[in-house]
XYZ file of C-alpha atoms in Angstrom:
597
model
C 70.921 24.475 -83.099
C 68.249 21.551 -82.372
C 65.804 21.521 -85.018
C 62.459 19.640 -84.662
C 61.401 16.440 -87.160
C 58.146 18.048 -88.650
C 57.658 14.988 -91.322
C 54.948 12.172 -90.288
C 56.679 8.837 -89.575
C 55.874 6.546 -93.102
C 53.150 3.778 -92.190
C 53.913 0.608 -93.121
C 53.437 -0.271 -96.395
C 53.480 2.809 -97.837
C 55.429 3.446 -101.135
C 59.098 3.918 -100.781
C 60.118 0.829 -98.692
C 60.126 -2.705 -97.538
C 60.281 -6.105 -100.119
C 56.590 -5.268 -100.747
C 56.885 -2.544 -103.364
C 58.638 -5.910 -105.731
C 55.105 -7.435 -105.321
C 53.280 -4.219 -106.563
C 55.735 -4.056 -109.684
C 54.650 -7.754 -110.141
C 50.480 -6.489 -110.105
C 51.477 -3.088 -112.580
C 53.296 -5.529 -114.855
C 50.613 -7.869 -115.293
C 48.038 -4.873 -115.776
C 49.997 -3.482 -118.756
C 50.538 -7.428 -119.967
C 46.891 -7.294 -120.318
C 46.777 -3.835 -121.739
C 49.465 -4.486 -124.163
C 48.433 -7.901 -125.485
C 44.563 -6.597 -126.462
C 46.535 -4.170 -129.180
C 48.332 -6.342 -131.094
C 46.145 -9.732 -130.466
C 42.676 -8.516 -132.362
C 45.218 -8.046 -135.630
C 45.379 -12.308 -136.838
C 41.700 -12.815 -135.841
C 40.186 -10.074 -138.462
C 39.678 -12.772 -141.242
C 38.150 -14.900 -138.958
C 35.994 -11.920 -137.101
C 34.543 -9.874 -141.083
C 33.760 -13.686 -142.064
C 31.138 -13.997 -138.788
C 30.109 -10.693 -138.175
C 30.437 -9.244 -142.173
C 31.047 -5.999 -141.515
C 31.591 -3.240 -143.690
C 34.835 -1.449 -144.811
C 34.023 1.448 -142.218
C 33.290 -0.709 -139.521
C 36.072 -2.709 -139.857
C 38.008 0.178 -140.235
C 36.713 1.388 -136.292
C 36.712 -2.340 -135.047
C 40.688 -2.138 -135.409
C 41.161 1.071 -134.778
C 38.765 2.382 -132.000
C 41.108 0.677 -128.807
C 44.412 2.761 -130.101
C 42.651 5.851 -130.655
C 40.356 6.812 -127.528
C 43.181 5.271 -125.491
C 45.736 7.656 -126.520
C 43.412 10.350 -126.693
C 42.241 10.081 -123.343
C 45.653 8.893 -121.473
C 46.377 12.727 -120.265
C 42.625 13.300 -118.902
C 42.899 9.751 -116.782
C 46.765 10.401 -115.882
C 46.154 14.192 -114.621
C 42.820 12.602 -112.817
C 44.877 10.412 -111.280
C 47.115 12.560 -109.630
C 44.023 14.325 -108.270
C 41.891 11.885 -107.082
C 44.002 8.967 -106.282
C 46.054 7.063 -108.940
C 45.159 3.529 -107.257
C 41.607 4.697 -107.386
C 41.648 5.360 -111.389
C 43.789 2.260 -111.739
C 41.013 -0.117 -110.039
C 38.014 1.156 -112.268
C 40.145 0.784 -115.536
C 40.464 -3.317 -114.022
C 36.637 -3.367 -113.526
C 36.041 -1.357 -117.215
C 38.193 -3.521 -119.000
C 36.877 -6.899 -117.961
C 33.500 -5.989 -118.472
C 34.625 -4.291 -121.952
C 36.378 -7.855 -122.665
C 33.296 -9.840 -121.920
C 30.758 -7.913 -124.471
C 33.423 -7.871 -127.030
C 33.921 -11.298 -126.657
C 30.041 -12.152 -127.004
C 29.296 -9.480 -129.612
C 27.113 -10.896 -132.731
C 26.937 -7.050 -134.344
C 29.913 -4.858 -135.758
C 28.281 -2.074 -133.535
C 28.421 -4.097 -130.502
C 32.040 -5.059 -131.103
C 33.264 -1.147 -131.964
C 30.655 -0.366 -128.914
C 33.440 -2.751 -126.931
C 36.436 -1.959 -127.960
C 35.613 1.909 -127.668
C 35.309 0.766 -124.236
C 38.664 -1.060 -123.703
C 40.734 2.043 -124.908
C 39.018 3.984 -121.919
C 40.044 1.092 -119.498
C 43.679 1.067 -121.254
C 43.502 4.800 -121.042
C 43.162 4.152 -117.074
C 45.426 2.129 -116.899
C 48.684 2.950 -118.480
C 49.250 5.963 -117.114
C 48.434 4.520 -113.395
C 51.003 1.824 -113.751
C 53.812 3.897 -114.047
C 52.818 6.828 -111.885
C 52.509 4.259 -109.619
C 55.421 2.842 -110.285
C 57.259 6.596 -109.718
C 55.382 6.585 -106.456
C 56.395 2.792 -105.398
C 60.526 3.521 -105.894
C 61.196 7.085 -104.742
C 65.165 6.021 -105.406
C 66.135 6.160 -108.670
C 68.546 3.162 -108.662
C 65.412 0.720 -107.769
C 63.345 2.662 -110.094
C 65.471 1.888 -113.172
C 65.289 -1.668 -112.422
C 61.750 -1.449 -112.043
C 61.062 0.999 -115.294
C 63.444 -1.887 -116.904
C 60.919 -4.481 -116.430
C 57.561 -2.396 -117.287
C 59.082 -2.091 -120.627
C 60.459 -5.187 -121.040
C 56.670 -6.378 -120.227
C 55.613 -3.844 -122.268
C 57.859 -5.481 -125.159
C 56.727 -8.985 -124.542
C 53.090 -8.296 -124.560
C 52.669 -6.354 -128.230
C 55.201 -9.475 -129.429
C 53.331 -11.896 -128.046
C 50.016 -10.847 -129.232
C 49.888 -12.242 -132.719
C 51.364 -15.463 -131.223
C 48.772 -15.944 -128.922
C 46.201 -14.632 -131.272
C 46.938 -17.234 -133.339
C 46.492 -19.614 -131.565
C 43.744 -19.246 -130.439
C 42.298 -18.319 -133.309
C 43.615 -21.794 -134.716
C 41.525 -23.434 -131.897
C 38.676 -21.858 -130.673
C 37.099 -18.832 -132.323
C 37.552 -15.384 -132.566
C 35.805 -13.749 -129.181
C 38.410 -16.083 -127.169
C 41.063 -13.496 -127.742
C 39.024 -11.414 -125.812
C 37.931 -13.873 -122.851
C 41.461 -14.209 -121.695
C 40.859 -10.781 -120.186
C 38.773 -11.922 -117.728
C 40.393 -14.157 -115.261
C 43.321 -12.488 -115.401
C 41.274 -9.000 -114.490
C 38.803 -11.214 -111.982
C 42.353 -12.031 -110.447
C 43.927 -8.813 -110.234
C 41.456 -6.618 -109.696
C 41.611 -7.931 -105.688
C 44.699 -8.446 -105.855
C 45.116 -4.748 -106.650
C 42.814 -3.818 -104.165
C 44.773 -4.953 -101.468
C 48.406 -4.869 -102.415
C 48.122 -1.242 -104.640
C 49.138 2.344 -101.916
C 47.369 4.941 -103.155
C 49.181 7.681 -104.405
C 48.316 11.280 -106.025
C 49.403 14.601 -106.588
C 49.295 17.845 -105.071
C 44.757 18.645 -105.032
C 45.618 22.656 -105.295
C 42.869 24.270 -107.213
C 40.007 22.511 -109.235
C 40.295 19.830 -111.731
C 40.864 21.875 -115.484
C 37.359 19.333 -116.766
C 37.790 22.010 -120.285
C 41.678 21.484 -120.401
C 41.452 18.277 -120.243
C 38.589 17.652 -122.508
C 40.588 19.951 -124.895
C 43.944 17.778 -124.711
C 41.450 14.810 -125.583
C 39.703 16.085 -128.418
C 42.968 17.255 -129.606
C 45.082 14.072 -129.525
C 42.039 12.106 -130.998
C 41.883 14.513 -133.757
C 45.702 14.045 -134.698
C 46.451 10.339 -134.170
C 42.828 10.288 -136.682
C 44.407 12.039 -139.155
C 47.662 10.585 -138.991
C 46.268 6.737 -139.524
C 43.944 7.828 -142.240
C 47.371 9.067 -143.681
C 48.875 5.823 -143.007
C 45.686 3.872 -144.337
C 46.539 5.760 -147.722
C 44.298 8.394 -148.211
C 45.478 12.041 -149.468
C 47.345 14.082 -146.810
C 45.167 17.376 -148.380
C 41.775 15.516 -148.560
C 39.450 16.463 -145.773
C 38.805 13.517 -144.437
C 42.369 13.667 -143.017
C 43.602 17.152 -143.214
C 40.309 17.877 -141.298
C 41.202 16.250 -138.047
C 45.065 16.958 -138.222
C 44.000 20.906 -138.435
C 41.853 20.552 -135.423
C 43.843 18.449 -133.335
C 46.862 20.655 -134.040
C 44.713 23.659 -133.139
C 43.238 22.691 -129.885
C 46.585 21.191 -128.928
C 47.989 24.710 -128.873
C 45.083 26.228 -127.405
C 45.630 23.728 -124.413
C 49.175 24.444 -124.032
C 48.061 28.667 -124.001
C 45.061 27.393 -121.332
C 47.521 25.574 -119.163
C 50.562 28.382 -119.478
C 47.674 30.929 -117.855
C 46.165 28.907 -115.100
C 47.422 28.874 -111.274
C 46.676 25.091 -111.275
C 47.264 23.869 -114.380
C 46.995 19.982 -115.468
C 49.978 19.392 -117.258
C 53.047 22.274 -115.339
C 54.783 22.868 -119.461
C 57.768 24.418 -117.331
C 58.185 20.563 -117.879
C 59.070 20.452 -121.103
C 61.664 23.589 -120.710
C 64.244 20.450 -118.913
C 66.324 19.437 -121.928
C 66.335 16.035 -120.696
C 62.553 15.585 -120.478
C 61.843 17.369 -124.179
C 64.442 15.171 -125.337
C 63.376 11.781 -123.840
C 59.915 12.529 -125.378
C 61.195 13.406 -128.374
C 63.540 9.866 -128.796
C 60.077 7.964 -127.141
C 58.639 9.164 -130.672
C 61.159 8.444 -132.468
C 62.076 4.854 -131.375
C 58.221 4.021 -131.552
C 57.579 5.502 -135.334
C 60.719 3.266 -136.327
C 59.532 0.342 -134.150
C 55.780 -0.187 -135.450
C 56.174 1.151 -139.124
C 59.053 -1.633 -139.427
C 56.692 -4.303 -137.598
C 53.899 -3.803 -139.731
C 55.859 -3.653 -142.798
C 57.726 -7.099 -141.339
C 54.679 -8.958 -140.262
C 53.346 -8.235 -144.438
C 57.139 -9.432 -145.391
C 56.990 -12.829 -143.518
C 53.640 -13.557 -144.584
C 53.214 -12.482 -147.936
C 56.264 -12.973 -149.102
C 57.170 -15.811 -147.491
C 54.371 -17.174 -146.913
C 53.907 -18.085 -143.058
C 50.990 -18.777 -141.383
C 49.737 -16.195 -138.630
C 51.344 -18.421 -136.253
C 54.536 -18.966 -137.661
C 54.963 -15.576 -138.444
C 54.345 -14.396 -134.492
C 56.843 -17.496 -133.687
C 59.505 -16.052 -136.203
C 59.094 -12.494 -134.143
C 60.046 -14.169 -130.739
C 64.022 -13.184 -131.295
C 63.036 -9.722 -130.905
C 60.710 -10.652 -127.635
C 63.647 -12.171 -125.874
C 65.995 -9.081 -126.722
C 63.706 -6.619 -125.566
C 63.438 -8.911 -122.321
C 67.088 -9.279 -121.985
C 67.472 -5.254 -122.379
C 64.940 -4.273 -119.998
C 66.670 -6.945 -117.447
C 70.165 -5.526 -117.707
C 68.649 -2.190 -118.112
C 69.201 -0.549 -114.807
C 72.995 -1.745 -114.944
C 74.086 -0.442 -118.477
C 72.462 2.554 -117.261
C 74.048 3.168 -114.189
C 77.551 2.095 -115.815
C 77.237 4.852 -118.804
C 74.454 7.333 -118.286
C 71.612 7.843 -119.897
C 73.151 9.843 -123.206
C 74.965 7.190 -124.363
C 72.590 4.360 -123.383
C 69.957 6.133 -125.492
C 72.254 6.902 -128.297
C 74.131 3.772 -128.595
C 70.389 2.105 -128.556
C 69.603 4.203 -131.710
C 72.715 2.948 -133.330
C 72.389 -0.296 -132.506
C 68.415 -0.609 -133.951
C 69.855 1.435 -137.132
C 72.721 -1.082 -137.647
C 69.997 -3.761 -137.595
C 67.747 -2.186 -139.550
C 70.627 -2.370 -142.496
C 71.148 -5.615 -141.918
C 67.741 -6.299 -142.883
C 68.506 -4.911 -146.277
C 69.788 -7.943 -146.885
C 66.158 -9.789 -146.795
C 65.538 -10.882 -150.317
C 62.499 -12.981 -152.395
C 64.088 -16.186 -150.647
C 63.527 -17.408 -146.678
C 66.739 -16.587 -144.686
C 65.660 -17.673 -140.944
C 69.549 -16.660 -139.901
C 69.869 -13.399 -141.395
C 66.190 -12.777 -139.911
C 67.019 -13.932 -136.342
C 70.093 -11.759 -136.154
C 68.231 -8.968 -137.278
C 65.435 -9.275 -135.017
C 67.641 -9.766 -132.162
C 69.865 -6.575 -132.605
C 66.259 -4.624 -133.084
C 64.561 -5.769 -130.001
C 68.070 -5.344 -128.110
C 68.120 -1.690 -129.301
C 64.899 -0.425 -129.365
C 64.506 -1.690 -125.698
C 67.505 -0.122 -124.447
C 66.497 3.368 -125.916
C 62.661 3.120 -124.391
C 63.858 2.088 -121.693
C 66.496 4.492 -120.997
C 64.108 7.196 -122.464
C 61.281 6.691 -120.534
C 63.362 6.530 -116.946
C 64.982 9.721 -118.203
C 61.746 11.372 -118.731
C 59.820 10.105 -115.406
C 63.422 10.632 -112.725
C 62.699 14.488 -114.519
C 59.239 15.388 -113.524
C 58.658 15.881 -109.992
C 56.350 13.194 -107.943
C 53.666 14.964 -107.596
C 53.112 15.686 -111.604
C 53.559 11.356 -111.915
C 50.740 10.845 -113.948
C 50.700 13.902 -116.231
C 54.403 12.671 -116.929
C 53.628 9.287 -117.657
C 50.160 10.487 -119.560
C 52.762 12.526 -121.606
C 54.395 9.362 -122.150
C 52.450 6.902 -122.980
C 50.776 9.747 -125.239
C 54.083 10.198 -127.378
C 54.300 6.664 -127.460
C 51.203 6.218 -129.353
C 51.638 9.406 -131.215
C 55.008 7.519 -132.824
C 53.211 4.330 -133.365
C 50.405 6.234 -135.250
C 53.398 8.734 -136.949
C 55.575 5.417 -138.084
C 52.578 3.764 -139.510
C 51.780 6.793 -141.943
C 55.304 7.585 -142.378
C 57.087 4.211 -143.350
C 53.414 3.277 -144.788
C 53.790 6.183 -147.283
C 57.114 5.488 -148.117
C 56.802 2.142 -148.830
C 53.692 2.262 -151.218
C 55.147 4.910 -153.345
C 58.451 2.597 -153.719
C 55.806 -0.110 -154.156
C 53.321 1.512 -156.890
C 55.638 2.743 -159.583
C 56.959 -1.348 -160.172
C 53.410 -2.392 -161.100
C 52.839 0.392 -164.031
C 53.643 -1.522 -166.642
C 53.457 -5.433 -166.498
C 53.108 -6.817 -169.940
C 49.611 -8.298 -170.357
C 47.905 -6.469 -167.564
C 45.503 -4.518 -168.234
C 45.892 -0.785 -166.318
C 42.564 -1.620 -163.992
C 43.751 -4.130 -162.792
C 47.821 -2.660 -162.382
C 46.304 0.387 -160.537
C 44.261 -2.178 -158.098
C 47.185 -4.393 -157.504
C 49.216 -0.921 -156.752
C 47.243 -0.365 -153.028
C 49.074 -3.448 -151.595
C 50.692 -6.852 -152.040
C 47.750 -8.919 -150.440
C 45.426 -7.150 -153.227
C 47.713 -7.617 -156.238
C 47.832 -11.634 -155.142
C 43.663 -11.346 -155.446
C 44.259 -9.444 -158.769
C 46.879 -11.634 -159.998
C 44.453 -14.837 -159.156
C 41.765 -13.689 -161.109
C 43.964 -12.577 -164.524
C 45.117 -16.447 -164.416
C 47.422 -17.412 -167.216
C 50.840 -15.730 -167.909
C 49.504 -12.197 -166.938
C 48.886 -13.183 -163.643
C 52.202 -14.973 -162.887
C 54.277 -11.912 -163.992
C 51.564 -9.832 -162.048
C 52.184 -11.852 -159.487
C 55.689 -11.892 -159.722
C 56.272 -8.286 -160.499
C 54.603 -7.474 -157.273
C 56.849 -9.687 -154.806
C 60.388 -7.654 -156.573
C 58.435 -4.536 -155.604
C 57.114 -4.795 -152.349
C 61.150 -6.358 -151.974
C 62.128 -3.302 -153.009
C 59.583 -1.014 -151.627
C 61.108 -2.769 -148.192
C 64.471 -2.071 -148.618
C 63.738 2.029 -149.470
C 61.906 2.289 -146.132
C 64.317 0.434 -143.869
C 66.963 2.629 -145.485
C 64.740 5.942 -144.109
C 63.796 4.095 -141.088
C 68.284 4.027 -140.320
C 67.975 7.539 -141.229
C 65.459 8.381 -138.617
C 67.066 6.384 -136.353
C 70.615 8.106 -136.676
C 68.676 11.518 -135.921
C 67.625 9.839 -132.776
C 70.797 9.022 -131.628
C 71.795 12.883 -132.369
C 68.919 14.210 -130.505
C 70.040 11.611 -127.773
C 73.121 14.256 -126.554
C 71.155 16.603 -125.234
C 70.287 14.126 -122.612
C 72.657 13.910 -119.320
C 75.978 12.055 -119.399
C 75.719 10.481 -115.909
C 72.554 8.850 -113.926
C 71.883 11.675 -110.901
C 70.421 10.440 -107.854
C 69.389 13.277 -106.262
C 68.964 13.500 -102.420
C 65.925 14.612 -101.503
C 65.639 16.215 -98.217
C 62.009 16.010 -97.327
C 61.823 11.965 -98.549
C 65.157 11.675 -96.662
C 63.671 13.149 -93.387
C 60.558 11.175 -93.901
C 62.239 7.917 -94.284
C 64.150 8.528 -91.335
C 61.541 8.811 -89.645
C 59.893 5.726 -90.655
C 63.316 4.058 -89.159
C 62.762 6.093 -85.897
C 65.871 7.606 -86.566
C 66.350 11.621 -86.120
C 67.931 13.612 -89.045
C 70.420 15.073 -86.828
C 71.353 11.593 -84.961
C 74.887 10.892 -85.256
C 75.789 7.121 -87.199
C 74.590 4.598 -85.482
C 75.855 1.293 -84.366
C 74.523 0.069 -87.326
C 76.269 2.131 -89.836
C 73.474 4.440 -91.095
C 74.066 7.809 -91.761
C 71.980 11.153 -90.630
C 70.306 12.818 -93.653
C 72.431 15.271 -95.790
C 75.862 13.233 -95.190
C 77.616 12.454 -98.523
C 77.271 8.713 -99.692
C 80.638 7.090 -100.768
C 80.669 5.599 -104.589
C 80.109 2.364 -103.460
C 76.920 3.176 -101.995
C 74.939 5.731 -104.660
C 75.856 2.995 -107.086
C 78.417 2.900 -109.928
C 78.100 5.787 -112.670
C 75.019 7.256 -110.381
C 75.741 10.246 -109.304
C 74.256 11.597 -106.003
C 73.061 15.245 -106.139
C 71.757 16.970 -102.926
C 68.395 18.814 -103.834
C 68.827 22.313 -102.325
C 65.462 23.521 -99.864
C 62.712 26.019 -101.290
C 64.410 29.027 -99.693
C 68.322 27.936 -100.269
C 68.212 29.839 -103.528
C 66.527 32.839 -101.924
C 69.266 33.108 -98.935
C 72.276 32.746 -101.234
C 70.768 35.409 -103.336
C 70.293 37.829 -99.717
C 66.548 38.107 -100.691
C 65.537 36.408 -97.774
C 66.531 35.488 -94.079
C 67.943 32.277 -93.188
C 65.275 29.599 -92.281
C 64.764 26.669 -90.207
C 64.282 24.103 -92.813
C 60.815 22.499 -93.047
C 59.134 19.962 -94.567
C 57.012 21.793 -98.114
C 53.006 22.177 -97.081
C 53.107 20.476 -101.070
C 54.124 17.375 -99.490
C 52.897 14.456 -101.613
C 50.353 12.003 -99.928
C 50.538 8.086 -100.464
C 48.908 5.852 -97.972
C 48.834 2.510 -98.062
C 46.030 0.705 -99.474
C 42.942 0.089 -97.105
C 44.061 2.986 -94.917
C 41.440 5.278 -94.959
C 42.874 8.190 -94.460
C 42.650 11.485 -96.771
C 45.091 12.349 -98.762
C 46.540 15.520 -97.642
């Protein structure tokens, strides 16, 4: 029986094919350089910024933290936008919004002005994380090119936060502290047309109205507990209101979301989602790998510095091991995963970063640049393999046309863990810290319970005591931040063991399924008929098994059964000429003016 090709041939360009979707991972790559490099680079310049603009605790306070937290709070309104109104669309405003955010911040001569700013960047960021990788889903329908791809948006992802306080410092060291900022601007005056002309736009099924409430709620909610959780990790009492205040809230409009979005016909985020084992689960290890990942960081950056006593810039220099790692795991990625499946990829990752993580027990009062190296090394080499292997798991689960609420969901765990391992490992390490200062003969208990907050303080302490009080003050606090250190990379190997448990509910192969209706479309595209017999060229007809060889070794193909396949095995419903779903996702390439449909 002759059946008739209902699917639109592909237009050039569009997502899915041809050497040009490379270039568009090159332009997503260099937007979430930018995006990654403006939260780590601020951190070296803050001694340099409070001495210009003298700002108060508070301010200083928001200054830091305003970017991280409206950018994760507002990653699931922008990604479920996205998929609505066109991601390219969102994508291109969060260029324009974060060049002009750069430039004010960089020119800023009040604390208001500068918090004003950076409020400002986090809603560009918040456009444009999510975008990338939608995007990216959009760009490489296959899943073998997609790993590849998803291997080099993290490794990017990787070298930008690592990079930061190297580039901060320097120039820091060299010009003054706005110029962190500036660099925003060419590189956003540059992409932004490159963007324009290179991005396709892509979105989401338009079913229904935009949930403006829902998402408002799953803003204020996020906001309320990444708040809460880095006034935990700042120090202040888990119970005090002040913190409990915002955790509560968050936690309560959170569920009230998830209830809002269960009811509705068209909801923003489909929570069937999270009822796929392997999408929970890559979440869940996303969180994980980042609480252990920036805890340890900012607990190693105080180490090298502190203890050591390296300058901003040597310290960012000493953290390059664990750049090149992550880069090398991202790049061989898509291989390792293909070769052994996602559950061990993810789990051996977590044992890996634990192993290192003990290694670094071994850090002591004393520089040991090997020991260090190693350790760095095996960290970035781990961590990178799980994100990597987490977040591919996570975005090959949810379906194309729910992209960006998958990647807001993302990205939104990611920060959740950064802001988790910063209060976690935080708390753990300043009650190992606290207790050694108690009782330091000659200092008086003022000044013991002031040096107790952290080691930078207890230095200032120690340097105004003077005399033999404040050399055992002094040296009293380097055995117990040394100590302090070791406790909370022996917790963070504990956390990171229960990762790689959690990591066997994922799937022991890489499936590449077949889908039928991007099969038929790219068929079409080749002028090529589903039913056609093999051609002189080789190619197959859609729905023919692939050999080993070509679904790629240790990815295994899976044919997606049709909308009514289930329905006519079951006898609830006649046999049907197969057609292409009226849900059909629309891309176009960029400039072409036509509606999405």
């Amino acid at each position: 029986m002759s059946r008739t090709n209902t699917a639109p041939a592909r237009p050039p360009g569009a997502t899915g094919g041809g050497a040009n979707r490379w270039v568009v991972l090159v332009v997503l790559c260099v937007s979430l350089l930018v995006v990654a490099l403006d939260a780590t680079i601020l951190h070296v310049a803050i001694p340099s910024l409070t001495e210009d603009l003298r700002p108060s605790s508070t301010a200083l306070l928001w200054i830091v933290d305003a970017y991280p937290l409206i950018c994760a709070s507002l990653l699931i309104l922008f990604g479920t936008l996205g998929d609505r109104v066109g991601r390219r669309r969102i994508l291109l405003l969060g260029y324009a919004l974060f060049g002009i955010a750069s430039a004010v911040a960089a020119l800023a001569t009040e604390a208001s002005v500068l918090i004003g700013a950076r409020v400002l960047l986090g809603v560009g960021g918040a456009m444009i994380m999510p975008a990338t990788l939608s995007i990216l889903r959009a760009v490489f329908p296959d899943r073998r090119e997609r790993a590849t791809a998803i291997g080099v948006w993290t490794a990017v992802a990787a070298i930008g936060a690592a990079t930061g306080p190297v580039l901060g410092g320097f120039l820091v060291e060299h010009y003054w502290w706005g110029s962190v900022f500036l660099i925003n601007i060419p590189l956003m005056a540059l992409i932004l047309p490159l963007g324009r002309r290179l991005l396709p736009e892509s979105r989401g099924t338009a079913d229904g109205p935009w949930d403006v409430l829902g998402a408002l709620m799953a803003a204020a909610g996020v906001l309320g507990c990444v708040l809460g959780v880095k006034r935990a990790g700042a120090g202040d009492p888990i119970l005090a209101l002040p913190t409990a205040g915002p955790l509560l809230l968050g936690a309560v409009l959170l569920v009230l979301f998830v209830r809002r979005q269960k009811r509705r016909t068209h909801p923003l985020i489909d929570i069937r989602l999270f009822s796929r084992a392997a999408f929970t689960t890559s979440v869940g290890c996303i969180v994980l790998a980042m609480l252990a990942l920036v805890g340890l960081q900012l607990i190693a950056v105080q180490y090298l510095q502190l203890v050591l006593g390296l300058s901003p810039l040597e310290t960012g220099l000493r953290l390059l091991p664990l750049t090149f790692a992550a880069m090398a795991a991202g790049a061989t990625g898509s291989y390792t995963l293909r070769r052994i499946g996602p559950r061990r990829m993810v789990g051996w990752g977590f044992v890996l970063t634990a192993a290192a993580v003990l290694l670094l027990t071994f850090m002591g009062q004393h520089d040991r640049p090997l020991l260090l190296t190693v350790g760095f090394v095996l960290l970035g080499f781990g961590l990178q393999t799980t994100l990597f292997s987490a977040y591919e798991s996570m975005l090959s689960e949810a379906p194309q046309r729910s992209a960006g609420a998958a990647a807001s969901i993302g990205e939104t765990s990611y920060q959740l863990g950064a802001g988790m391992g910063t209060a976690l490992l935080g708390s753990v390490m300043n009650a190992a810290y606290a207790p050694g200062l108690a009782a330091v003969p000659g200092v008086p208990e003022e000044a013991s319970r002031a040096a107790a907050n952290s080691l930078g303080e207890a230095y200032q302490v120690a340097g105004q005591l003077g005399g033999a009080a404040g050399g055992a003050l002094h040296q009293a606090a380097r055995h117990a931040f040394v100590g302090g250190l070791h406790i909370t990379l022996f917790v963070s190997a504990g956390l990171l063991l229960l990762g790689a448990v959690m990591a066997r509910r994922l799937p022991r192969v890489m499936e590449c399924p077949v889908d039928v209706e991007e099969a038929v479309e790219a068929m079409s595209a080749e002028g090529f008929g589903p039913d056609e017999p093999r051609g002189a060229d080789g190619r197959r007809g859609v729905g023919e098994p692939r050999g080993p060889h070509e679904s790629g070794e240790g990815c295994e193909p899976v044919r997606q059964p049709r909308p009514t396949e289930a329905a006519e095995r079951s006898g609830l419903a006649e046999p049907s000429e197969p057609r292409v779903p009226a849900t059909r996702e629309a891309i176009e390439p960029a400039g072409s003016g036509r509606p999405a449909h």
